[in-house]
mmCIF file with all atom_site columns, C-alpha atoms in Angstrom:
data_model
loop_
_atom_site.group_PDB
_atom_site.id
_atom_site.type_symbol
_atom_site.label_atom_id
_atom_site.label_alt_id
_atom_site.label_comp_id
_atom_site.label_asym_id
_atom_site.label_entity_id
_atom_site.label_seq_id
_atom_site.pdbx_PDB_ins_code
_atom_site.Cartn_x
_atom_site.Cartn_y
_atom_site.Cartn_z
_atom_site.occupancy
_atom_site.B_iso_or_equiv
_atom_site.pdbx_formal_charge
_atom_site.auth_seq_id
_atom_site.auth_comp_id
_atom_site.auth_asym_id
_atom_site.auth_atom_id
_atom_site.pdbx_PDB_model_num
ATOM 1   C CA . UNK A 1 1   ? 5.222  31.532 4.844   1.00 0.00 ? 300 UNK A CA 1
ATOM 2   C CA . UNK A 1 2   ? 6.355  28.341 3.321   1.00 0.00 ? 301 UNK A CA 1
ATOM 3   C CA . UNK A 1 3   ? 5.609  25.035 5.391   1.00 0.00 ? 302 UNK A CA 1
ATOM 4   C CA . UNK A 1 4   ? 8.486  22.521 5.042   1.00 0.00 ? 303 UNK A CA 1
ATOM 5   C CA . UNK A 1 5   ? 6.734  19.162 5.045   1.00 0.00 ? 304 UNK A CA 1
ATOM 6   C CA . UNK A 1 6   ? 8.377  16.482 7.359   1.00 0.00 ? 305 UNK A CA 1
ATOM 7   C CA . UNK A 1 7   ? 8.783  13.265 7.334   1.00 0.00 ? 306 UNK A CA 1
ATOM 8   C CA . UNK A 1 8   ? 10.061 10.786 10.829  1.00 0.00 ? 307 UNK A CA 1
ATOM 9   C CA . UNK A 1 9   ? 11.411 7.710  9.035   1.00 0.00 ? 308 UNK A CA 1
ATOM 10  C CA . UNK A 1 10  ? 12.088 4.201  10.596  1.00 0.00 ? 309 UNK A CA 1
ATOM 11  C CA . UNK A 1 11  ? 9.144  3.732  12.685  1.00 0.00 ? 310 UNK A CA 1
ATOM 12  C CA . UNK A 1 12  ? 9.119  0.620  14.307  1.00 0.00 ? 311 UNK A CA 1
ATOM 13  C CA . UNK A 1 13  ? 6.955  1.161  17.607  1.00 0.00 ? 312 UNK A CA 1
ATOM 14  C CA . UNK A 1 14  ? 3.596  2.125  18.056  1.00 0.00 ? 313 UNK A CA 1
ATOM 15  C CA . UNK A 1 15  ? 4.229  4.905  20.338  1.00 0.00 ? 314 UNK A CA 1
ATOM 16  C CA . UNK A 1 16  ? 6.902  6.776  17.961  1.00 0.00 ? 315 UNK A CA 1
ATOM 17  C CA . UNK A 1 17  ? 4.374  6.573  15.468  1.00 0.00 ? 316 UNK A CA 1
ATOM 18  C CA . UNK A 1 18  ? 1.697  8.611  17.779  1.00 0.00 ? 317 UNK A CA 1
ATOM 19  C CA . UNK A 1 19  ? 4.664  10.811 19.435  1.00 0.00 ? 318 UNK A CA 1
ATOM 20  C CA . UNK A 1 20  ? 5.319  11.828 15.511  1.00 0.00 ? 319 UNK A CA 1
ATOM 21  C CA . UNK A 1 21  ? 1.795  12.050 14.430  1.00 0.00 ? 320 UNK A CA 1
ATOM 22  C CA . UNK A 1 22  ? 0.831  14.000 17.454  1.00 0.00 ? 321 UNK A CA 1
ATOM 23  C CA . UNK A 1 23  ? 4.148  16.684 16.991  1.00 0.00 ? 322 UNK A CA 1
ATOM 24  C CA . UNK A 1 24  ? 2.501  17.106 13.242  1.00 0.00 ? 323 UNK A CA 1
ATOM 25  C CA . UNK A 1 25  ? 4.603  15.063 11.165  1.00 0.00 ? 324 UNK A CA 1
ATOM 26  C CA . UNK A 1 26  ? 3.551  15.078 7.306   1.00 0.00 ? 325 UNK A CA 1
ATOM 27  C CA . UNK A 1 27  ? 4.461  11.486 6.331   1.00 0.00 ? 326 UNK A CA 1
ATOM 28  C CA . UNK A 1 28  ? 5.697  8.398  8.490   1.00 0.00 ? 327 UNK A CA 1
ATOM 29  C CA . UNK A 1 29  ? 8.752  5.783  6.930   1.00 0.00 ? 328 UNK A CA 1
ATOM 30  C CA . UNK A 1 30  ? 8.661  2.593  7.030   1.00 0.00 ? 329 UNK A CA 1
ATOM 31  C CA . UNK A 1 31  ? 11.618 0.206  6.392   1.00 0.00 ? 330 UNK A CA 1
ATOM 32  C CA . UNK A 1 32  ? 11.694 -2.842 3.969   1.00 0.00 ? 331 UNK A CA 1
ATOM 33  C CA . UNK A 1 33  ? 15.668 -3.319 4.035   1.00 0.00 ? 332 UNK A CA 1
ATOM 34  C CA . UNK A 1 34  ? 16.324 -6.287 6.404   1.00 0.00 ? 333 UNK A CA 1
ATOM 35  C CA . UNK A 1 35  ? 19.902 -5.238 7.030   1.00 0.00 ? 334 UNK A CA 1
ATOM 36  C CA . UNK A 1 36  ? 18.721 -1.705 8.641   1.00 0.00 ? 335 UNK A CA 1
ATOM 37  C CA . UNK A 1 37  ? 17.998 -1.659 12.414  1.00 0.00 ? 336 UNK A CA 1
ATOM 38  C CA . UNK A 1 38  ? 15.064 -0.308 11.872  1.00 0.00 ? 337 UNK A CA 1
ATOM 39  C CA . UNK A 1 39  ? 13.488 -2.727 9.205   1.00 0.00 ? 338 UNK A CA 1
ATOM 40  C CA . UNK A 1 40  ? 10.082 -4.356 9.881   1.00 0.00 ? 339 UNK A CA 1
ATOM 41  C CA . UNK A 1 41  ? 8.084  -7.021 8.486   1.00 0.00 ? 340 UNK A CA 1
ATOM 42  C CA . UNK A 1 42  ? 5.315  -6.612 6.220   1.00 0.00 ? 341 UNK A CA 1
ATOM 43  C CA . UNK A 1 43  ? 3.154  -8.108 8.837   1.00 0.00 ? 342 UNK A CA 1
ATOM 44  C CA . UNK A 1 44  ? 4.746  -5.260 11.429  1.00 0.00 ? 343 UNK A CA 1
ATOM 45  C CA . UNK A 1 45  ? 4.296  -2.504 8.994   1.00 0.00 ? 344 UNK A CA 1
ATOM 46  C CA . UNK A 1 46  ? 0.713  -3.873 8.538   1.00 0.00 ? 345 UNK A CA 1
ATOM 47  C CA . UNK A 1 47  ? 0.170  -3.352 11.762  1.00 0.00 ? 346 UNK A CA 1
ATOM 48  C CA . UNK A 1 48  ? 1.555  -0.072 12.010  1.00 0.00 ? 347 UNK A CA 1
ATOM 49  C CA . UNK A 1 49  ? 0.227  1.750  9.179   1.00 0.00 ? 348 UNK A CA 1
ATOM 50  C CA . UNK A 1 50  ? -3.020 0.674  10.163  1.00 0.00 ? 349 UNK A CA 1
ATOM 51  C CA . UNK A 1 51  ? -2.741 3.081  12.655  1.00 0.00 ? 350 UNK A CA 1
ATOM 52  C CA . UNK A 1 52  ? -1.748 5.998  10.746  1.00 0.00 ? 351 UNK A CA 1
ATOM 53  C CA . UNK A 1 53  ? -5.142 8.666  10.790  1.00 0.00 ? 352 UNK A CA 1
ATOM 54  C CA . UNK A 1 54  ? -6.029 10.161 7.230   1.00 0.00 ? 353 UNK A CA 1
ATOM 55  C CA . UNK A 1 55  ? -3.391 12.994 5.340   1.00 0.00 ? 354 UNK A CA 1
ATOM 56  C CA . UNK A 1 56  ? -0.270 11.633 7.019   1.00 0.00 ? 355 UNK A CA 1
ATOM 57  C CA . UNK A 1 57  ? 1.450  9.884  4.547   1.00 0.00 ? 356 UNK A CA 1
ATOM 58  C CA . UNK A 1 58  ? 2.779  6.156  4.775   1.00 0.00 ? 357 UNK A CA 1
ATOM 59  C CA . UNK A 1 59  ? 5.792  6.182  2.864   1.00 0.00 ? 358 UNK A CA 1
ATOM 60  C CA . UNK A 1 60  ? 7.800  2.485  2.379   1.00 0.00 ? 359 UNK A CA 1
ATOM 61  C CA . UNK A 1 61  ? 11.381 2.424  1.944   1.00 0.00 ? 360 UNK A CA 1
ATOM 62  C CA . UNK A 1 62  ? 13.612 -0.336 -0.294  1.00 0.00 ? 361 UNK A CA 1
ATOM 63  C CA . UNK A 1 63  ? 16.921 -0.761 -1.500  1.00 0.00 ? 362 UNK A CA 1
ATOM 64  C CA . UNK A 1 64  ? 17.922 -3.093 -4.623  1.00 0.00 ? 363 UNK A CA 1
ATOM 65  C CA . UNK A 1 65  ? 14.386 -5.160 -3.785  1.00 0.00 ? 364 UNK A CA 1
ATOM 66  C CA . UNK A 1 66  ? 12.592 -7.389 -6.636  1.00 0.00 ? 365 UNK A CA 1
ATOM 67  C CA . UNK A 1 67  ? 9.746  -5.998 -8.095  1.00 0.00 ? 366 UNK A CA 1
ATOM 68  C CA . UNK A 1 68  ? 8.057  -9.330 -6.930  1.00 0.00 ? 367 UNK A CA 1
ATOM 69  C CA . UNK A 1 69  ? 9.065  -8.445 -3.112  1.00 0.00 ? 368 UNK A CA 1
ATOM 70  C CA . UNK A 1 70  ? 8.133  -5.159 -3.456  1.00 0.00 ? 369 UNK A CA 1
ATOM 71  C CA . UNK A 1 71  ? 5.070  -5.824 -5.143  1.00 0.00 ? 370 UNK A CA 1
ATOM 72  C CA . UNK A 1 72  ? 4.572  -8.513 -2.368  1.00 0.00 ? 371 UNK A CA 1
ATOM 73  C CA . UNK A 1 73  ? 4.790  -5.889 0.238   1.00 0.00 ? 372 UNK A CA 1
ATOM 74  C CA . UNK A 1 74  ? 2.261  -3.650 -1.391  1.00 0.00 ? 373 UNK A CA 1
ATOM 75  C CA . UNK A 1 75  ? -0.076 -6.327 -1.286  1.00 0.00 ? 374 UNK A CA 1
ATOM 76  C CA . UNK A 1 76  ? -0.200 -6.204 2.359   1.00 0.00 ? 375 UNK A CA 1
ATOM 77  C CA . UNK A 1 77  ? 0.793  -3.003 3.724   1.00 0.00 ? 376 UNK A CA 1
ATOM 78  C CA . UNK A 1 78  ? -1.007 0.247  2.065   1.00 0.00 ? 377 UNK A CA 1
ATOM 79  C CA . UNK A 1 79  ? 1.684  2.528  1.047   1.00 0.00 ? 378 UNK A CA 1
ATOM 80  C CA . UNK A 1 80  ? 1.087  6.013  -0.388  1.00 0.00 ? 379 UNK A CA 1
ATOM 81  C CA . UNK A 1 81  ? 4.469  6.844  -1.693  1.00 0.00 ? 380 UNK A CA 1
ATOM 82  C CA . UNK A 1 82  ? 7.473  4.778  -1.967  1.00 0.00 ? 381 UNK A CA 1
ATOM 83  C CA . UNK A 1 83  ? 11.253 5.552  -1.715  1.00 0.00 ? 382 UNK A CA 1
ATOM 84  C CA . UNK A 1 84  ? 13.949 4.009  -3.334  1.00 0.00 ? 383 UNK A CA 1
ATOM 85  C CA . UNK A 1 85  ? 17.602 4.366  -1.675  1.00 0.00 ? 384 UNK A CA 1
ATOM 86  C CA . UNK A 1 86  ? 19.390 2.112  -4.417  1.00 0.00 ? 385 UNK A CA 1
ATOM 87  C CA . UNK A 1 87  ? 20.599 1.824  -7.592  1.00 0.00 ? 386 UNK A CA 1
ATOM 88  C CA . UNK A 1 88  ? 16.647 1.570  -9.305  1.00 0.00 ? 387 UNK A CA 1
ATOM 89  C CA . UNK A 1 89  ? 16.145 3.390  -12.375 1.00 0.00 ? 388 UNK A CA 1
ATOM 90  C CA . UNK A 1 90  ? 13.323 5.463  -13.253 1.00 0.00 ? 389 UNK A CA 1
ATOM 91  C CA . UNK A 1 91  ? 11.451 2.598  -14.878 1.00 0.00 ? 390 UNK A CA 1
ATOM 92  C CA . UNK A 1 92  ? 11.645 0.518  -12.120 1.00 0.00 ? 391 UNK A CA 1
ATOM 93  C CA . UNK A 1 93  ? 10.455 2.961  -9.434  1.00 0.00 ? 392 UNK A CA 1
ATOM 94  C CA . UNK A 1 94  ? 7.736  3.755  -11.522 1.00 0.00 ? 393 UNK A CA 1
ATOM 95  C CA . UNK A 1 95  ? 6.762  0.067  -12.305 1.00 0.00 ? 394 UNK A CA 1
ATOM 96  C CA . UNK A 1 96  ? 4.063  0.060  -9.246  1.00 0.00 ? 395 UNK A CA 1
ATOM 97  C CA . UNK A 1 97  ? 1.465  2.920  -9.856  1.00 0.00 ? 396 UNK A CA 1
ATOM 98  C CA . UNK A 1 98  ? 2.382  4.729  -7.072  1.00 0.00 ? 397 UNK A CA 1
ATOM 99  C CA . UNK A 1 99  ? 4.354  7.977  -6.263  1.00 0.00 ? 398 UNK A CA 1
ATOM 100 C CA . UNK A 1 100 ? 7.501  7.494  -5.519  1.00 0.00 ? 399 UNK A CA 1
ATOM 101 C CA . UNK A 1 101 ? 10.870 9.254  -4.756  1.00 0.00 ? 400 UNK A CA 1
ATOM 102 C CA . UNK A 1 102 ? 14.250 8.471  -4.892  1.00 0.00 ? 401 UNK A CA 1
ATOM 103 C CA . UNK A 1 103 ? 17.379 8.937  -3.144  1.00 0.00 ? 402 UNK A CA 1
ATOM 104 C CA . UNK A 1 104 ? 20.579 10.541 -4.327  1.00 0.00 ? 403 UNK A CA 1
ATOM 105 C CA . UNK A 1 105 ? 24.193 10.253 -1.891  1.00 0.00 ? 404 UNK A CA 1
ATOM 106 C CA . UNK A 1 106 ? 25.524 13.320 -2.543  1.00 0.00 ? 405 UNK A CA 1
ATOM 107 C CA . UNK A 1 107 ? 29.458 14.044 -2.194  1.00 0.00 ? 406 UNK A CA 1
ATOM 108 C CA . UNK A 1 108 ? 32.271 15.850 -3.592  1.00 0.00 ? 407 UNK A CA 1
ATOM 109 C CA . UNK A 1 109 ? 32.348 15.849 -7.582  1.00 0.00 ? 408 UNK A CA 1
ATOM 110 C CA . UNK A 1 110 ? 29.286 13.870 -7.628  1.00 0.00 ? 409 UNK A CA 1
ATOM 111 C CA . UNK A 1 111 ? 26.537 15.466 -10.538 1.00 0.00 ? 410 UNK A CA 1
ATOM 112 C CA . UNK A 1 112 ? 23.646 15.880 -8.559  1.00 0.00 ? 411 UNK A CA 1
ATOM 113 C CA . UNK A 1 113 ? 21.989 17.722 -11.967 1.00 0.00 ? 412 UNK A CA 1
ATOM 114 C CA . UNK A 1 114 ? 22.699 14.982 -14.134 1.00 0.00 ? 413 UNK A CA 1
ATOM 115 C CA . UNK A 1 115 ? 21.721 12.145 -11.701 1.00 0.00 ? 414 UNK A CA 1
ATOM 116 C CA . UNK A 1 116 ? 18.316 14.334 -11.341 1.00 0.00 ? 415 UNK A CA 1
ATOM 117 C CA . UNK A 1 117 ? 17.424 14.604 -14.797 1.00 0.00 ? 416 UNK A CA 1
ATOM 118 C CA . UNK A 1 118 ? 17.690 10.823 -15.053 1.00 0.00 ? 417 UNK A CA 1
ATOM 119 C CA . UNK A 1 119 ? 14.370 10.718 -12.759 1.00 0.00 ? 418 UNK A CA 1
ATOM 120 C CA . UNK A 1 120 ? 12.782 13.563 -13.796 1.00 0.00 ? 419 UNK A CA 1
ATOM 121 C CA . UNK A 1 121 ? 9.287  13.591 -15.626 1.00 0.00 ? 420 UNK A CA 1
ATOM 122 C CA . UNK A 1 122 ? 9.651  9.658  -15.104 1.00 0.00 ? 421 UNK A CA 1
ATOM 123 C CA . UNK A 1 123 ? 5.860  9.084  -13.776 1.00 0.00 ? 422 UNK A CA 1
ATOM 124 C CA . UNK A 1 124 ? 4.883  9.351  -10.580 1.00 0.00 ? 423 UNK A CA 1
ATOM 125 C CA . UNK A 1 125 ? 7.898  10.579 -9.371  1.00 0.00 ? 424 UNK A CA 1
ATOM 126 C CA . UNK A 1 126 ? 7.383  13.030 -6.273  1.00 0.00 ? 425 UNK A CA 1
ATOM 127 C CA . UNK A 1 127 ? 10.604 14.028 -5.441  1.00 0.00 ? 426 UNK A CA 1
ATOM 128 C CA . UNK A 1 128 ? 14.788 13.845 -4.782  1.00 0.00 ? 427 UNK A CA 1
ATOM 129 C CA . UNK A 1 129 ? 15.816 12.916 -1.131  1.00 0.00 ? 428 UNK A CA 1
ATOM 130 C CA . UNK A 1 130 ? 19.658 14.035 -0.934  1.00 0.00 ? 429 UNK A CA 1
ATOM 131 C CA . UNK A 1 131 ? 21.313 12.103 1.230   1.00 0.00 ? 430 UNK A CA 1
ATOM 132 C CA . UNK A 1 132 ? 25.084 11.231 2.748   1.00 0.00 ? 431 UNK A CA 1
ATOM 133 C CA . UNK A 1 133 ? 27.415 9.522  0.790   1.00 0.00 ? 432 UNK A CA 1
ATOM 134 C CA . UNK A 1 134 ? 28.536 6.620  3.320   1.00 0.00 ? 433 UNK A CA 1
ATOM 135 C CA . UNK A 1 135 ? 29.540 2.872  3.060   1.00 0.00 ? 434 UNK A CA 1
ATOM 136 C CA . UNK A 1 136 ? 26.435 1.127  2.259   1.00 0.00 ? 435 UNK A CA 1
ATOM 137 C CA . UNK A 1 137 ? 22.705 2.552  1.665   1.00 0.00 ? 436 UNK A CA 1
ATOM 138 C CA . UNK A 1 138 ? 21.649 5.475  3.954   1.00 0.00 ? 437 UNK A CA 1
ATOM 139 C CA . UNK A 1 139 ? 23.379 8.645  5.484   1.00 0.00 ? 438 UNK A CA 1
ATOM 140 C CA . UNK A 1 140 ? 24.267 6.460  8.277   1.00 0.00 ? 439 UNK A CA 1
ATOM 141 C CA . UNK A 1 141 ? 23.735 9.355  10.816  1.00 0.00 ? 440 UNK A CA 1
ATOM 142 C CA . UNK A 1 142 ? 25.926 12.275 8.338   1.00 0.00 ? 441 UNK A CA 1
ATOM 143 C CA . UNK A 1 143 ? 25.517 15.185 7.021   1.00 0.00 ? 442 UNK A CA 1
ATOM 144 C CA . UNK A 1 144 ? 26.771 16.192 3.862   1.00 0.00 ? 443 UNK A CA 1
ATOM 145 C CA . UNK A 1 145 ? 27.674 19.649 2.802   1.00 0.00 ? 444 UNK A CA 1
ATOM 146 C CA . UNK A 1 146 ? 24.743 21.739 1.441   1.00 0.00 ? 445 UNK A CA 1
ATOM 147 C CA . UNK A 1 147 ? 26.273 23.904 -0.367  1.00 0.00 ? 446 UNK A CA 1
ATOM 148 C CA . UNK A 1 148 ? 26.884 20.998 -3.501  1.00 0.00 ? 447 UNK A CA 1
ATOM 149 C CA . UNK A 1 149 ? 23.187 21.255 -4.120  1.00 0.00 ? 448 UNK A CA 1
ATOM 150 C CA . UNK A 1 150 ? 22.105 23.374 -7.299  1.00 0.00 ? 449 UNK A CA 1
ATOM 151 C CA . UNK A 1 151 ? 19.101 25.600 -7.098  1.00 0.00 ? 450 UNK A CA 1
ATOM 152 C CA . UNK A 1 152 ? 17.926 24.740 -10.368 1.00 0.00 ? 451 UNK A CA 1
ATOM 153 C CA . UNK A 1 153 ? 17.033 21.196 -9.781  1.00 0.00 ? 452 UNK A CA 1
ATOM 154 C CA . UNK A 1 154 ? 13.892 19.601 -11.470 1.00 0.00 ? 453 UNK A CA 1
ATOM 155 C CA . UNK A 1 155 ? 12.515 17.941 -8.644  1.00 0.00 ? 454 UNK A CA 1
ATOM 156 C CA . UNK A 1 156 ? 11.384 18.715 -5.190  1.00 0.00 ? 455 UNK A CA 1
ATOM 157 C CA . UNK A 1 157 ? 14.071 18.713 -2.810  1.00 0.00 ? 456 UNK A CA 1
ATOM 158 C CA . UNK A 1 158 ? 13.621 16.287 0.651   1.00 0.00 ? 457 UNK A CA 1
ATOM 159 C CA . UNK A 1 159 ? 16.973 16.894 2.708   1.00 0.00 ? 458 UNK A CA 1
ATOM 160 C CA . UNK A 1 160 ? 18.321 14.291 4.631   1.00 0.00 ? 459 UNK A CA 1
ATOM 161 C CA . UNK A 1 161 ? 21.289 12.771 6.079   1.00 0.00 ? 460 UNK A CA 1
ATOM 162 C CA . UNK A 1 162 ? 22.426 14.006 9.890   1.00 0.00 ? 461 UNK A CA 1
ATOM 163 C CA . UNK A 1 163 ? 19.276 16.188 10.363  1.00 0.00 ? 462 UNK A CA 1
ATOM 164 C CA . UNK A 1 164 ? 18.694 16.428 14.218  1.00 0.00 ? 463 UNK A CA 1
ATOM 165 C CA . UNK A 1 165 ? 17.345 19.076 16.599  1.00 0.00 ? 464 UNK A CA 1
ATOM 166 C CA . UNK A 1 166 ? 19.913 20.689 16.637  1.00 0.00 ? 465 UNK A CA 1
ATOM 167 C CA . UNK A 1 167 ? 20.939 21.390 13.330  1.00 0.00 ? 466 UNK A CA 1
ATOM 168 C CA . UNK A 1 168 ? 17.841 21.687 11.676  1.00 0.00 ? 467 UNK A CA 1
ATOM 169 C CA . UNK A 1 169 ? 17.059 25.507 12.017  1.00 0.00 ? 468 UNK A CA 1
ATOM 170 C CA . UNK A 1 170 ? 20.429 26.256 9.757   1.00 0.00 ? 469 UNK A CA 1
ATOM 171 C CA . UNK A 1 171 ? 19.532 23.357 7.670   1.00 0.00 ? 470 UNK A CA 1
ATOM 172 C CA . UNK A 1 172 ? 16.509 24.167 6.303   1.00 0.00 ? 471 UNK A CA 1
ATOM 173 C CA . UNK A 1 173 ? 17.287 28.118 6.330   1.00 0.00 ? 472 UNK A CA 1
ATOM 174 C CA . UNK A 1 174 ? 19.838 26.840 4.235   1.00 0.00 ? 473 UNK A CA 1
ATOM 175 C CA . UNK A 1 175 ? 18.595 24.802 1.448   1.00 0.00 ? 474 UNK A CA 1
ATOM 176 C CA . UNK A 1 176 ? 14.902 25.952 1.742   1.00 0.00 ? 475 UNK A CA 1
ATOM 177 C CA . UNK A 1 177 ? 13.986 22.053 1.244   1.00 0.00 ? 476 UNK A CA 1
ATOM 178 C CA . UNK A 1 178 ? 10.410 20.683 0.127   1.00 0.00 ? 477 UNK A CA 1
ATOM 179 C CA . UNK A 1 179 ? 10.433 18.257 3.187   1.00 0.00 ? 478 UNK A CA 1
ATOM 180 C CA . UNK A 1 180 ? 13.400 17.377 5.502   1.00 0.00 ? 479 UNK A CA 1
ATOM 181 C CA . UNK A 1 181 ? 13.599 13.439 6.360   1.00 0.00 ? 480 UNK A CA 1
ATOM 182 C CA . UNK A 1 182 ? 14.778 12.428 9.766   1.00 0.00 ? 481 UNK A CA 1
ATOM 183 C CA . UNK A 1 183 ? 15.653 9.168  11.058  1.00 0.00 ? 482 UNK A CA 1
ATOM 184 C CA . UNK A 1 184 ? 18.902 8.245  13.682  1.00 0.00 ? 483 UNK A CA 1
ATOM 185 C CA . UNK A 1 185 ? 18.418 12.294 14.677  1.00 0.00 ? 484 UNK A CA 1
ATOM 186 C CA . UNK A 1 186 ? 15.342 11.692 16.691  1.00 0.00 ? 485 UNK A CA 1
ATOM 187 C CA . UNK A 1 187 ? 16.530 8.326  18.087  1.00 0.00 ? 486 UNK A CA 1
ATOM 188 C CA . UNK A 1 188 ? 17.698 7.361  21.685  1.00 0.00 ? 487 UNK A CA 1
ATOM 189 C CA . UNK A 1 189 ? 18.912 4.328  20.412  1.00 0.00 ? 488 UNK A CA 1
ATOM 190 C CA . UNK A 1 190 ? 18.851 2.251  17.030  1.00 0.00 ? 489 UNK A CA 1
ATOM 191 C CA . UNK A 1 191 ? 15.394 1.967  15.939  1.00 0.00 ? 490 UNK A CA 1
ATOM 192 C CA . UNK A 1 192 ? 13.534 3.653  18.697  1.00 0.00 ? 491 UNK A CA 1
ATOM 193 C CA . UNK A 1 193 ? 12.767 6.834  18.841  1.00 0.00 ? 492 UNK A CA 1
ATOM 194 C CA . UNK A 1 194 ? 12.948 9.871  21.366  1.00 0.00 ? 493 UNK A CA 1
ATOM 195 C CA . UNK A 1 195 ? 9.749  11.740 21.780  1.00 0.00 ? 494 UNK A CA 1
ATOM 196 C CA . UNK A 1 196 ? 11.095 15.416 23.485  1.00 0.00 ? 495 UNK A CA 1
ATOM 197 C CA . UNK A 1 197 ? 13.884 14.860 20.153  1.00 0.00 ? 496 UNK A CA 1
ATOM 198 C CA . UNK A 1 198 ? 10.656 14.191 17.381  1.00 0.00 ? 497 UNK A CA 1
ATOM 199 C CA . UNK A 1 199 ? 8.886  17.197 19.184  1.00 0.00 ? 498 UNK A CA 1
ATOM 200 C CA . UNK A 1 200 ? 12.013 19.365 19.520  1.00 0.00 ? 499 UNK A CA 1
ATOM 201 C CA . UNK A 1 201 ? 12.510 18.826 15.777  1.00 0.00 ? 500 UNK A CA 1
ATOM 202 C CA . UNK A 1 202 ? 9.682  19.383 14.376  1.00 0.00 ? 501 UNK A CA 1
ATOM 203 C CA . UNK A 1 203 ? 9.448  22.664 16.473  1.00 0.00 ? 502 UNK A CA 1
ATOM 204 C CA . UNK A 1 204 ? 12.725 23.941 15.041  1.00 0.00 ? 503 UNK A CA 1
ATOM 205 C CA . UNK A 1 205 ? 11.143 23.402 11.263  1.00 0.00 ? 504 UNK A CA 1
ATOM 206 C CA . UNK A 1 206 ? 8.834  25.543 12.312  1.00 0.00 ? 505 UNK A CA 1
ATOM 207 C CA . UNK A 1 207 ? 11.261 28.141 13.732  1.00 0.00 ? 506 UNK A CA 1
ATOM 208 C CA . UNK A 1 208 ? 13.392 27.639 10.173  1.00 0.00 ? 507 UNK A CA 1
ATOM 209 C CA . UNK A 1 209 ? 10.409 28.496 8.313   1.00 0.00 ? 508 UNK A CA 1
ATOM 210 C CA . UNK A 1 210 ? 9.115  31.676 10.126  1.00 0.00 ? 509 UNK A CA 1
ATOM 211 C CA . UNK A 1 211 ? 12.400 32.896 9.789   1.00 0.00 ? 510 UNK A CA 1
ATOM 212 C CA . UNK A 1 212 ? 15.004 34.610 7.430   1.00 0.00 ? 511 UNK A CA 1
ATOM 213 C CA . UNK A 1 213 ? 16.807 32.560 5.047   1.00 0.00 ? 512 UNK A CA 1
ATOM 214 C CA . UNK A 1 214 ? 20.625 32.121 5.505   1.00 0.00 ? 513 UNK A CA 1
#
């Protein structure tokens, strides 16, 4: 059986961060994009990640940053993988020594192939997270429709974008994803999370994966 790996991004509290560990998350996000709700400091992430226990990953998230403020941040929060959500190239993302994925916004007519062989065999690179198109950077909370993603893409596939407990069985029976990445899905309100929703999703990965594929 094939174990989708999952990731609960925009931890900003101490107890999400132990709800999600606890449920058996795979990797913890961390935002560095001050207009998100759910951004923190480098000092807050410091704090945080300090309390992540060994093999769950601490993954930091940017959009259109410096490489001096990212490289700042890096400094003083220990990151395992980090994930860019703008309009970085593959030499930039790969600029830090560290793995690293990047985001696509997927929509209508947009070339999901070609945008993925732009990143792929850049080094370090871990992965595609496909994502909402919306106004701004994120999926804002949407899904997109699954079916515009090709199975022959060169890198491993982390779905996103307006993955809750609800619709995460279908999803990932779906696409048959790498990972899944969930943020506003397991929220009760911007930036803080719902346990019973991070336990209740996780539990339905595990559902998707013991079962057939749609």
């Amino acid at each position: 059986m094939k174990r989708t790996r999952i990731k609960i991004c925009g931890i900003t509290r101490e107890e999400d961060l132990a709800t999600a560990v606890a449920a058996g998350a795979d990797a913890l996000g961390f935002v560095f994009y001050a207009p998100s709700p759910r951004y923190v400091t480098p000092q807050r992430a410091a704090q945080l990640v300090a309390q992540v226990p060994a093999f769950v990953a601490r993954v930091g998230l940017f959009v259109n940053e410096s490489a001096e403020a990212v490289g700042a941040i890096l400094a003083q929060v220990p990151l395992d993988l980090l994930q860019f959500h703008g309009d970085e190239d593959a030499a930039f993302c790969a600029a830090f020594g560290r793995p690293w994925i990047k985001a696509a916004r997927v929509k209508p007519g947009f070339d999901l192939l070609e945008y993925a062989s732009a990143f792929a065999g850049a080094p370090g690179i871990s992965g595609l997270l496909l994502d909402a198109h919306v106004e701004g950077y994120g999926g804002g909370g949407k899904s997109f429709d699954w079916s515009l993603i090709p199975q022959s893409l060169p890198l491993p596939v982390i779905l996103s974008g307006g993955l809750h407990p609800g619709n995460i069985v279908e999803a990932v029976r779906a696409v048959r994803p790498w990972a899944v990445d969930v943020s506003s899905g397991v929220e009760s309100a911007r930036g803080i999370k719902d346990a019973q929703k991070i336990t209740e999703f996780i539990a339905g990965v595990r559902d998707a994966d013991a079962g057939p594929s749609l």
